[in-house]
Short mmCIF file of C-alpha atoms in Angstrom, two decimals:
data_model
loop_
_atom_site.label_atom_id
_atom_site.label_comp_id
_atom_site.label_asym_id
_atom_site.label_seq_id
_atom_site.Cartn_x
_atom_site.Cartn_y
_atom_site.Cartn_z
CA MET A 1 8.87 -14.53 -66.25
CA LEU A 2 6.36 -17.31 -65.78
CA LEU A 3 6.65 -20.94 -66.81
CA TYR A 4 4.02 -22.69 -68.91
CA GLU A 5 3.64 -26.38 -69.63
CA ILE A 6 2.58 -26.70 -73.24
CA LYS A 7 1.56 -29.92 -74.97
CA VAL A 8 1.65 -30.17 -78.76
CA ASN A 9 0.59 -32.82 -81.28
CA TYR A 10 2.22 -32.79 -84.70
CA GLU A 11 3.74 -34.86 -87.48
CA ARG A 12 7.52 -35.15 -87.50
CA GLN A 13 10.18 -37.44 -88.89
CA THR A 14 10.20 -40.46 -86.57
CA GLY A 15 12.40 -42.82 -88.59
CA GLU A 16 13.67 -43.36 -92.08
CA ASP A 17 11.31 -41.65 -94.53
CA ASN A 18 8.22 -42.08 -92.37
CA PRO A 19 6.70 -39.07 -90.65
CA GLY A 20 4.58 -39.95 -87.64
CA LYS A 21 2.32 -38.26 -85.15
CA VAL A 22 4.01 -37.28 -81.89
CA LYS A 23 2.71 -35.79 -78.65
CA GLU A 24 5.32 -33.75 -76.83
CA THR A 25 5.39 -31.65 -73.68
CA TYR A 26 7.60 -28.60 -73.23
CA LEU A 27 8.18 -26.13 -70.43
CA VAL A 28 8.39 -22.63 -71.87
CA GLU A 29 9.14 -19.33 -70.17
CA GLY A 30 6.96 -16.40 -71.21
CA VAL A 31 4.34 -13.86 -70.19
CA ASN A 32 1.20 -15.69 -71.41
CA CYS A 33 0.06 -18.72 -73.41
CA ALA A 34 0.12 -16.87 -76.75
CA ASP A 35 3.71 -15.78 -76.12
CA VAL A 36 4.92 -19.28 -75.23
CA GLU A 37 3.03 -20.88 -78.14
CA ASN A 38 4.80 -18.52 -80.57
CA HIS A 39 8.18 -19.20 -78.96
CA LEU A 40 7.66 -22.98 -79.09
CA MET A 41 6.46 -22.92 -82.71
CA ASP A 42 9.59 -21.01 -83.73
CA GLU A 43 11.70 -23.75 -82.08
CA ILE A 44 9.94 -26.82 -83.49
CA LYS A 45 8.97 -25.43 -86.93
CA PRO A 46 11.89 -27.18 -88.70
CA PHE A 47 10.63 -30.59 -87.47
CA ILE A 48 6.94 -30.19 -88.39
CA PHE A 49 5.74 -32.10 -91.49
CA GLY A 50 2.03 -31.33 -91.35
CA ASP A 51 -0.47 -29.92 -88.93
CA CYS A 52 0.55 -28.85 -85.47
CA GLU A 53 -2.00 -28.57 -82.69
CA VAL A 54 -1.52 -27.10 -79.23
CA ALA A 55 -3.36 -29.56 -76.99
CA SER A 56 -2.97 -27.55 -73.77
CA CYS A 57 -1.14 -24.67 -72.19
CA LYS A 58 -1.10 -24.11 -68.44
CA LYS A 59 0.90 -22.04 -66.01
CA VAL A 60 3.11 -24.08 -63.66
CA GLN A 61 5.30 -23.17 -60.73
CA TYR A 62 8.57 -24.77 -59.67
CA PHE A 63 10.64 -23.84 -56.63
CA ASP A 64 13.80 -24.50 -58.63
CA ILE A 65 15.07 -26.19 -61.80
CA PHE A 66 18.32 -28.16 -61.81
CA PRO A 67 19.57 -28.75 -65.38
CA ASN A 68 22.27 -31.31 -66.20
CA GLU A 69 23.59 -31.29 -69.78
CA GLY A 70 24.29 -35.03 -69.57
CA GLY A 71 20.76 -35.81 -68.43
CA GLU A 72 18.30 -37.29 -70.89
CA PHE A 73 15.02 -36.85 -68.97
CA TRP A 74 13.35 -34.38 -66.64
CA TYR A 75 12.21 -35.63 -63.23
CA LYS A 76 9.73 -33.80 -61.03
CA GLY A 77 10.43 -33.94 -57.34
CA ARG A 78 8.08 -33.02 -54.51
CA VAL A 79 10.06 -31.68 -51.59
CA GLU A 80 9.00 -30.52 -48.14
CA LEU A 81 10.94 -27.50 -46.96
CA ILE A 82 11.21 -27.52 -43.18
CA THR A 83 11.54 -24.38 -41.07
CA VAL A 84 11.71 -24.29 -37.29
CA ASP A 85 10.68 -21.19 -35.37
CA GLY A 86 11.11 -21.84 -31.66
CA ASP A 87 8.93 -24.85 -30.86
CA LYS A 88 6.97 -24.64 -34.10
CA GLU A 89 7.98 -26.69 -37.16
CA THR A 90 6.53 -25.63 -40.49
CA ARG A 91 6.60 -27.76 -43.65
CA LYS A 92 5.92 -26.40 -47.10
CA ALA A 93 5.66 -28.72 -50.11
CA VAL A 94 7.19 -27.45 -53.36
CA SER A 95 7.93 -28.92 -56.78
CA VAL A 96 11.37 -28.99 -58.38
CA LEU A 97 12.71 -30.29 -61.69
CA VAL A 98 15.97 -32.14 -62.07
CA GLN A 99 17.53 -33.41 -65.31
CA ALA A 100 19.07 -36.88 -65.26
CA THR A 101 19.26 -40.07 -67.28
CA LEU A 102 18.25 -42.54 -64.56
CA LEU A 103 15.93 -42.24 -61.58
CA ASP A 104 18.80 -43.02 -59.17
CA ASP A 105 20.85 -40.22 -60.74
CA ALA A 106 17.92 -37.82 -60.33
CA VAL A 107 17.53 -38.71 -56.64
CA HIS A 108 21.28 -38.33 -56.05
CA ALA A 109 21.42 -34.98 -57.88
CA LEU A 110 18.35 -33.69 -56.04
CA LYS A 111 19.88 -34.62 -52.67
CA GLN A 112 23.08 -32.88 -53.69
CA PHE A 113 21.31 -29.71 -54.91
CA LEU A 114 19.19 -29.48 -51.77
CA SER A 115 21.92 -30.41 -49.28
CA SER A 116 22.11 -26.85 -47.93
CA LEU A 117 18.37 -26.78 -47.15
CA ASP A 118 16.48 -28.46 -44.34
CA CYS A 119 14.12 -30.53 -46.44
CA GLU A 120 12.73 -33.96 -47.16
CA ILE A 121 12.12 -35.53 -50.58
CA ILE A 122 8.52 -36.75 -50.72
CA SER A 123 8.49 -38.17 -54.25
CA ILE A 124 10.27 -38.09 -57.57
CA ALA A 125 9.03 -39.26 -60.97
CA LYS A 126 9.96 -38.98 -64.64
CA THR A 127 8.00 -36.34 -66.56
CA PRO A 128 7.07 -36.21 -70.26
CA ILE A 129 8.87 -32.84 -70.59
CA MET A 130 11.07 -32.89 -73.70
CA ASP A 131 12.86 -29.59 -73.11
CA ILE A 132 12.75 -26.30 -71.25
CA LEU A 133 12.80 -23.16 -73.39
CA ARG A 134 13.85 -19.94 -71.70
CA ALA A 135 12.74 -16.50 -72.85
CA VAL A 136 14.95 -14.85 -75.41
CA ASN A 137 16.67 -11.79 -73.96
#
């Protein structure tokens, strides 16, 4: 399955008795944009108070995803994987996602997850991703 980053704009309950416009980003597993849009709409339908617009849908690729149930946010890390073949060192940059509440927690978790690999963390930043929805089996 492929992963798609999908951005939606819709009205939802944002406080006591006052629906408001929200812009949210989700990562959804599916075979194409139509498939992931349908899956996402099924998930967020109970929260929609008015119109819902899909602002964008694009295929994305992550080397790995490290969920943490206690984490509040998703952080995107850029990591260089290092391989050595004789005298030649090769570096390949990949993206990973890690779930954490604080940036320091995300860095620590990423180091822990990648401890078995020869790699270097290039950058890590909080993403607007609200949730990751996996395909229904």
